[in-house]
Amino acid sequence: MPGALTLQPMFPSEAPVSRFAPQGNDEVGDGETTCTNGFAQEEYVVEFAAPAKVLAVPPSVDLSGEAFSYKASYELDGNAIKVKRVLDDRTPGPICAAQYNRDYKAFMLKVLANLKAQVVYQ
């Protein structure tokens, strides 16, 4: 029977990529705000047991913005998927202008979309 799931690390870390990405859902006002930076890297392998067969993996992405970048790769080898994600947020802070916040929001929405992409299996 076919199915689908998102890929997430099995064990939590202090600063996973998924900690940053939801900021794409935040409202952005017209004024300055406080802001910070951060870095997250995830690398893990997910293996599907036989007789399951992986039919599709999320697309790899390479995104960059004014002071932030995100790279994600998904390599399928048989029934194993190697996941590598790196988010590098070099926001200068501690104060960010409204336009910077709008750009950051748009960027994080793209990251969030990649995190929600699914593996399809049968």
Short mmCIF file of N, CA and C in Angstrom, two decimals:
data_model
loop_
_atom_site.label_atom_id
_atom_site.label_comp_id
_atom_site.label_asym_id
_atom_site.label_seq_id
_atom_site.Cartn_x
_atom_site.Cartn_y
_atom_site.Cartn_z
N MET A 1 0.84 -1.17 0.00
CA MET A 1 0.00 0.00 0.00
C MET A 1 0.89 1.24 0.00
N PRO A 2 0.67 2.19 -0.89
CA PRO A 2 1.50 3.40 -0.95
C PRO A 2 1.31 4.29 0.27
N GLY A 3 2.33 5.06 0.56
CA GLY A 3 2.28 6.01 1.67
C GLY A 3 3.26 7.14 1.44
N ALA A 4 3.23 8.12 2.35
CA ALA A 4 4.14 9.26 2.26
C ALA A 4 4.43 9.77 3.66
N LEU A 5 5.61 10.34 3.84
CA LEU A 5 5.97 10.93 5.13
C LEU A 5 7.04 11.99 4.92
N THR A 6 7.09 12.92 5.88
CA THR A 6 8.15 13.93 5.86
C THR A 6 9.37 13.34 6.58
N LEU A 7 10.54 13.87 6.28
CA LEU A 7 11.77 13.40 6.90
C LEU A 7 12.16 14.33 8.04
N GLN A 8 12.41 13.75 9.20
CA GLN A 8 12.82 14.51 10.37
C GLN A 8 13.86 13.70 11.13
N PRO A 9 14.77 14.37 11.83
CA PRO A 9 15.74 13.62 12.63
C PRO A 9 15.03 12.78 13.69
N MET A 10 15.54 11.60 13.93
CA MET A 10 14.97 10.71 14.94
C MET A 10 15.20 11.25 16.35
N PHE A 11 16.37 11.85 16.57
CA PHE A 11 16.72 12.36 17.88
C PHE A 11 16.75 13.88 17.85
N PRO A 12 16.18 14.53 18.85
CA PRO A 12 16.15 16.00 18.85
C PRO A 12 17.53 16.60 19.11
N SER A 13 17.70 17.81 18.60
CA SER A 13 18.92 18.56 18.89
C SER A 13 18.50 19.94 19.39
N GLU A 14 19.46 20.69 19.88
CA GLU A 14 19.16 22.00 20.45
C GLU A 14 18.70 22.99 19.39
N ALA A 15 19.22 22.87 18.18
CA ALA A 15 18.88 23.84 17.13
C ALA A 15 18.68 23.15 15.78
N PRO A 16 17.60 22.40 15.62
CA PRO A 16 17.35 21.79 14.31
C PRO A 16 16.90 22.83 13.29
N VAL A 17 16.97 22.50 12.03
CA VAL A 17 16.50 23.40 10.97
C VAL A 17 15.04 23.77 11.22
N SER A 18 14.28 22.81 11.71
CA SER A 18 12.85 23.06 11.94
C SER A 18 12.60 24.10 13.04
N ARG A 19 13.61 24.46 13.79
CA ARG A 19 13.46 25.52 14.80
C ARG A 19 13.42 26.90 14.13
N PHE A 20 14.12 27.07 13.03
CA PHE A 20 14.19 28.36 12.35
C PHE A 20 13.04 28.56 11.36
N ALA A 21 12.73 27.53 10.60
CA ALA A 21 11.80 27.65 9.47
C ALA A 21 10.42 28.18 9.82
N PRO A 22 9.81 27.84 10.96
CA PRO A 22 8.47 28.36 11.24
C PRO A 22 8.39 29.88 11.33
N GLN A 23 9.54 30.55 11.41
CA GLN A 23 9.52 32.01 11.41
C GLN A 23 8.96 32.56 10.11
N GLY A 24 8.90 31.73 9.09
CA GLY A 24 8.27 32.12 7.84
C GLY A 24 6.78 32.36 7.99
N ASN A 25 6.20 31.83 9.06
CA ASN A 25 4.77 32.03 9.33
C ASN A 25 4.50 33.27 10.18
N ASP A 26 5.54 33.91 10.70
CA ASP A 26 5.36 35.08 11.57
C ASP A 26 4.85 36.29 10.79
N GLU A 27 4.05 37.09 11.45
CA GLU A 27 3.60 38.35 10.87
C GLU A 27 4.77 39.33 10.86
N VAL A 28 4.85 40.15 9.82
CA VAL A 28 5.91 41.16 9.72
C VAL A 28 5.27 42.53 9.69
N GLY A 29 5.67 43.37 10.64
CA GLY A 29 5.12 44.72 10.70
C GLY A 29 5.94 45.70 9.87
N ASP A 30 5.66 46.98 10.07
CA ASP A 30 6.34 48.03 9.31
C ASP A 30 7.54 48.62 10.03
N GLY A 31 7.77 48.21 11.26
CA GLY A 31 8.85 48.79 12.04
C GLY A 31 10.02 47.84 12.22
N GLU A 32 11.04 48.34 12.91
CA GLU A 32 12.21 47.53 13.22
C GLU A 32 11.87 46.53 14.32
N THR A 33 12.61 45.44 14.35
CA THR A 33 12.45 44.43 15.40
C THR A 33 13.82 43.96 15.86
N THR A 34 13.83 43.30 17.00
CA THR A 34 15.07 42.64 17.42
C THR A 34 15.23 41.38 16.59
N CYS A 35 16.46 40.96 16.38
CA CYS A 35 16.71 39.76 15.59
C CYS A 35 18.05 39.15 15.98
N THR A 36 18.20 37.88 15.71
CA THR A 36 19.43 37.16 16.01
C THR A 36 19.80 36.28 14.82
N ASN A 37 20.85 35.51 14.99
CA ASN A 37 21.28 34.60 13.92
C ASN A 37 21.41 33.19 14.48
N GLY A 38 21.84 32.27 13.65
CA GLY A 38 22.02 30.90 14.11
C GLY A 38 22.46 29.99 12.99
N PHE A 39 22.78 28.77 13.36
CA PHE A 39 23.26 27.77 12.40
C PHE A 39 22.67 26.42 12.79
N ALA A 40 22.24 25.67 11.79
CA ALA A 40 21.73 24.32 12.05
C ALA A 40 22.22 23.39 10.95
N GLN A 41 22.64 22.20 11.36
CA GLN A 41 23.06 21.18 10.39
C GLN A 41 22.50 19.84 10.83
N GLU A 42 21.93 19.13 9.88
CA GLU A 42 21.38 17.80 10.13
C GLU A 42 21.93 16.84 9.07
N GLU A 43 22.30 15.67 9.51
CA GLU A 43 22.73 14.64 8.56
C GLU A 43 22.34 13.29 9.16
N TYR A 44 21.52 12.56 8.43
CA TYR A 44 21.07 11.26 8.91
C TYR A 44 20.61 10.40 7.75
N VAL A 45 20.43 9.12 8.02
CA VAL A 45 19.98 8.16 7.00
C VAL A 45 18.69 7.52 7.49
N VAL A 46 17.72 7.44 6.59
CA VAL A 46 16.46 6.74 6.87
C VAL A 46 16.40 5.55 5.92
N GLU A 47 16.24 4.36 6.50
CA GLU A 47 16.20 3.16 5.67
C GLU A 47 14.84 2.48 5.80
N PHE A 48 14.25 2.15 4.67
CA PHE A 48 12.97 1.46 4.63
C PHE A 48 13.23 -0.04 4.51
N ALA A 49 12.56 -0.82 5.34
CA ALA A 49 12.72 -2.27 5.31
C ALA A 49 11.97 -2.87 4.13
N ALA A 50 12.51 -3.96 3.61
CA ALA A 50 11.82 -4.69 2.53
C ALA A 50 10.50 -5.22 3.10
N PRO A 51 9.47 -5.29 2.34
CA PRO A 51 9.37 -5.13 0.90
C PRO A 51 9.05 -3.71 0.45
N ALA A 52 9.10 -2.74 1.37
CA ALA A 52 8.81 -1.35 0.98
C ALA A 52 9.79 -0.89 -0.09
N LYS A 53 9.32 -0.03 -0.97
CA LYS A 53 10.17 0.52 -2.03
C LYS A 53 9.94 2.03 -2.08
N VAL A 54 11.02 2.79 -2.04
CA VAL A 54 10.93 4.25 -2.11
C VAL A 54 10.70 4.65 -3.57
N LEU A 55 9.63 5.40 -3.80
CA LEU A 55 9.28 5.82 -5.16
C LEU A 55 9.75 7.24 -5.48
N ALA A 56 9.80 8.11 -4.47
CA ALA A 56 10.20 9.51 -4.71
C ALA A 56 10.74 10.12 -3.43
N VAL A 57 11.72 11.00 -3.58
CA VAL A 57 12.27 11.74 -2.45
C VAL A 57 12.11 13.23 -2.73
N PRO A 58 12.18 14.07 -1.69
CA PRO A 58 12.07 15.52 -1.92
C PRO A 58 13.20 16.01 -2.82
N PRO A 59 12.97 17.10 -3.52
CA PRO A 59 14.03 17.66 -4.36
C PRO A 59 15.12 18.31 -3.51
N SER A 60 16.36 18.19 -3.94
CA SER A 60 17.44 18.91 -3.28
C SER A 60 17.30 20.39 -3.61
N VAL A 61 17.68 21.24 -2.67
CA VAL A 61 17.57 22.69 -2.89
C VAL A 61 18.84 23.38 -2.44
N ASP A 62 19.08 24.54 -3.03
CA ASP A 62 20.21 25.41 -2.67
C ASP A 62 19.69 26.84 -2.75
N LEU A 63 19.37 27.41 -1.59
CA LEU A 63 18.78 28.75 -1.52
C LEU A 63 19.73 29.71 -0.84
N SER A 64 19.71 30.96 -1.26
CA SER A 64 20.50 31.96 -0.55
C SER A 64 19.77 33.29 -0.57
N GLY A 65 19.97 34.04 0.50
CA GLY A 65 19.37 35.35 0.64
C GLY A 65 20.43 36.35 1.05
N GLU A 66 19.99 37.49 1.54
CA GLU A 66 20.90 38.57 1.90
C GLU A 66 21.96 38.14 2.91
N ALA A 67 21.55 37.45 3.95
CA ALA A 67 22.49 37.02 4.98
C ALA A 67 22.16 35.61 5.48
N PHE A 68 21.56 34.81 4.60
CA PHE A 68 21.18 33.47 5.02
C PHE A 68 21.23 32.52 3.84
N SER A 69 21.46 31.25 4.14
CA SER A 69 21.48 30.23 3.09
C SER A 69 20.93 28.93 3.65
N TYR A 70 20.44 28.10 2.73
CA TYR A 70 19.89 26.79 3.10
C TYR A 70 20.20 25.82 1.97
N LYS A 71 20.80 24.70 2.32
CA LYS A 71 21.06 23.64 1.36
C LYS A 71 20.50 22.35 1.93
N ALA A 72 19.81 21.62 1.08
CA ALA A 72 19.29 20.32 1.48
C ALA A 72 19.50 19.33 0.35
N SER A 73 20.00 18.16 0.69
CA SER A 73 20.15 17.11 -0.32
C SER A 73 19.53 15.83 0.20
N TYR A 74 18.94 15.09 -0.72
CA TYR A 74 18.27 13.84 -0.42
C TYR A 74 18.77 12.81 -1.43
N GLU A 75 19.63 11.90 -0.98
CA GLU A 75 20.24 10.92 -1.88
C GLU A 75 19.65 9.54 -1.61
N LEU A 76 19.05 8.97 -2.63
CA LEU A 76 18.44 7.64 -2.52
C LEU A 76 19.44 6.58 -2.97
N ASP A 77 19.69 5.61 -2.11
CA ASP A 77 20.56 4.48 -2.43
C ASP A 77 19.81 3.21 -2.04
N GLY A 78 19.19 2.57 -3.01
CA GLY A 78 18.34 1.41 -2.72
C GLY A 78 17.12 1.87 -1.94
N ASN A 79 16.99 1.39 -0.71
CA ASN A 79 15.88 1.80 0.15
C ASN A 79 16.35 2.74 1.26
N ALA A 80 17.54 3.28 1.14
CA ALA A 80 18.07 4.20 2.14
C ALA A 80 18.14 5.61 1.56
N ILE A 81 17.73 6.57 2.38
CA ILE A 81 17.77 7.98 1.97
C ILE A 81 18.74 8.71 2.90
N LYS A 82 19.78 9.30 2.32
CA LYS A 82 20.71 10.11 3.09
C LYS A 82 20.23 11.55 3.02
N VAL A 83 19.96 12.13 4.18
CA VAL A 83 19.44 13.49 4.28
C VAL A 83 20.54 14.39 4.84
N LYS A 84 20.76 15.51 4.18
CA LYS A 84 21.70 16.51 4.71
C LYS A 84 21.06 17.88 4.51
N ARG A 85 20.94 18.62 5.61
CA ARG A 85 20.37 19.97 5.57
C ARG A 85 21.28 20.91 6.36
N VAL A 86 21.55 22.06 5.77
CA VAL A 86 22.36 23.08 6.44
C VAL A 86 21.68 24.43 6.29
N LEU A 87 21.37 25.06 7.41
CA LEU A 87 20.81 26.40 7.40
C LEU A 87 21.80 27.32 8.10
N ASP A 88 22.26 28.34 7.40
CA ASP A 88 23.23 29.29 7.94
C ASP A 88 22.60 30.68 7.92
N ASP A 89 22.21 31.14 9.09
CA ASP A 89 21.55 32.44 9.26
C ASP A 89 22.57 33.41 9.84
N ARG A 90 23.08 34.32 9.00
CA ARG A 90 24.10 35.29 9.42
C ARG A 90 23.49 36.67 9.64
N THR A 91 22.24 36.72 10.08
CA THR A 91 21.57 37.99 10.35
C THR A 91 22.46 38.82 11.28
N PRO A 92 22.76 40.07 10.88
CA PRO A 92 23.69 40.87 11.68
C PRO A 92 23.13 41.28 13.05
N GLY A 93 21.84 41.60 13.13
CA GLY A 93 21.21 41.99 14.40
C GLY A 93 22.00 43.05 15.14
N PRO A 94 21.60 43.45 16.27
CA PRO A 94 20.44 42.98 17.01
C PRO A 94 19.12 43.63 16.57
N ILE A 95 19.19 44.60 15.65
CA ILE A 95 17.98 45.26 15.15
C ILE A 95 17.87 45.03 13.65
N CYS A 96 16.68 44.61 13.19
CA CYS A 96 16.46 44.38 11.76
C CYS A 96 15.33 45.27 11.25
N ALA A 97 15.53 45.83 10.07
CA ALA A 97 14.53 46.68 9.43
C ALA A 97 13.38 45.82 8.91
N ALA A 98 12.24 46.45 8.70
CA ALA A 98 11.04 45.74 8.24
C ALA A 98 11.30 45.03 6.90
N GLN A 99 12.01 45.65 5.98
CA GLN A 99 12.27 45.02 4.69
C GLN A 99 13.12 43.77 4.85
N TYR A 100 14.11 43.83 5.72
CA TYR A 100 14.92 42.65 5.99
C TYR A 100 14.03 41.53 6.52
N ASN A 101 13.13 41.86 7.44
CA ASN A 101 12.22 40.87 8.01
C ASN A 101 11.30 40.27 6.95
N ARG A 102 10.85 41.08 6.00
CA ARG A 102 10.00 40.56 4.92
C ARG A 102 10.79 39.58 4.04
N ASP A 103 12.05 39.94 3.74
CA ASP A 103 12.90 39.05 2.94
C ASP A 103 13.17 37.74 3.69
N TYR A 104 13.41 37.86 4.99
CA TYR A 104 13.67 36.69 5.83
C TYR A 104 12.45 35.77 5.85
N LYS A 105 11.28 36.36 6.01
CA LYS A 105 10.03 35.59 6.02
C LYS A 105 9.87 34.83 4.70
N ALA A 106 10.07 35.51 3.57
CA ALA A 106 9.92 34.87 2.26
C ALA A 106 10.91 33.71 2.11
N PHE A 107 12.14 33.91 2.59
CA PHE A 107 13.16 32.87 2.52
C PHE A 107 12.75 31.66 3.37
N MET A 108 12.33 31.92 4.61
CA MET A 108 11.96 30.82 5.51
C MET A 108 10.73 30.06 5.02
N LEU A 109 9.85 30.71 4.29
CA LEU A 109 8.71 29.99 3.71
C LEU A 109 9.19 28.94 2.70
N LYS A 110 10.26 29.25 1.97
CA LYS A 110 10.84 28.29 1.03
C LYS A 110 11.49 27.12 1.78
N VAL A 111 12.17 27.43 2.87
CA VAL A 111 12.77 26.38 3.69
C VAL A 111 11.67 25.50 4.28
N LEU A 112 10.64 26.12 4.79
CA LEU A 112 9.52 25.38 5.38
C LEU A 112 8.87 24.45 4.36
N ALA A 113 8.72 24.92 3.13
CA ALA A 113 8.15 24.08 2.08
C ALA A 113 9.02 22.85 1.84
N ASN A 114 10.35 23.03 1.87
CA ASN A 114 11.24 21.89 1.68
C ASN A 114 11.13 20.90 2.84
N LEU A 115 10.99 21.41 4.06
CA LEU A 115 10.87 20.53 5.22
C LEU A 115 9.56 19.74 5.19
N LYS A 116 8.56 20.28 4.53
CA LYS A 116 7.26 19.60 4.44
C LYS A 116 7.19 18.63 3.26
N ALA A 117 8.17 18.67 2.36
CA ALA A 117 8.18 17.76 1.20
C ALA A 117 8.24 16.32 1.70
N GLN A 118 7.61 15.42 0.97
CA GLN A 118 7.46 14.05 1.45
C GLN A 118 8.20 13.01 0.63
N VAL A 119 8.55 11.94 1.31
CA VAL A 119 9.04 10.72 0.67
C VAL A 119 7.81 9.89 0.33
N VAL A 120 7.76 9.37 -0.88
CA VAL A 120 6.65 8.51 -1.29
C VAL A 120 7.20 7.08 -1.38
N TYR A 121 6.48 6.15 -0.77
CA TYR A 121 6.92 4.76 -0.77
C TYR A 121 5.75 3.82 -1.06
N GLN A 122 6.10 2.60 -1.39
CA GLN A 122 5.08 1.59 -1.64
C GLN A 122 5.49 0.29 -0.98
#
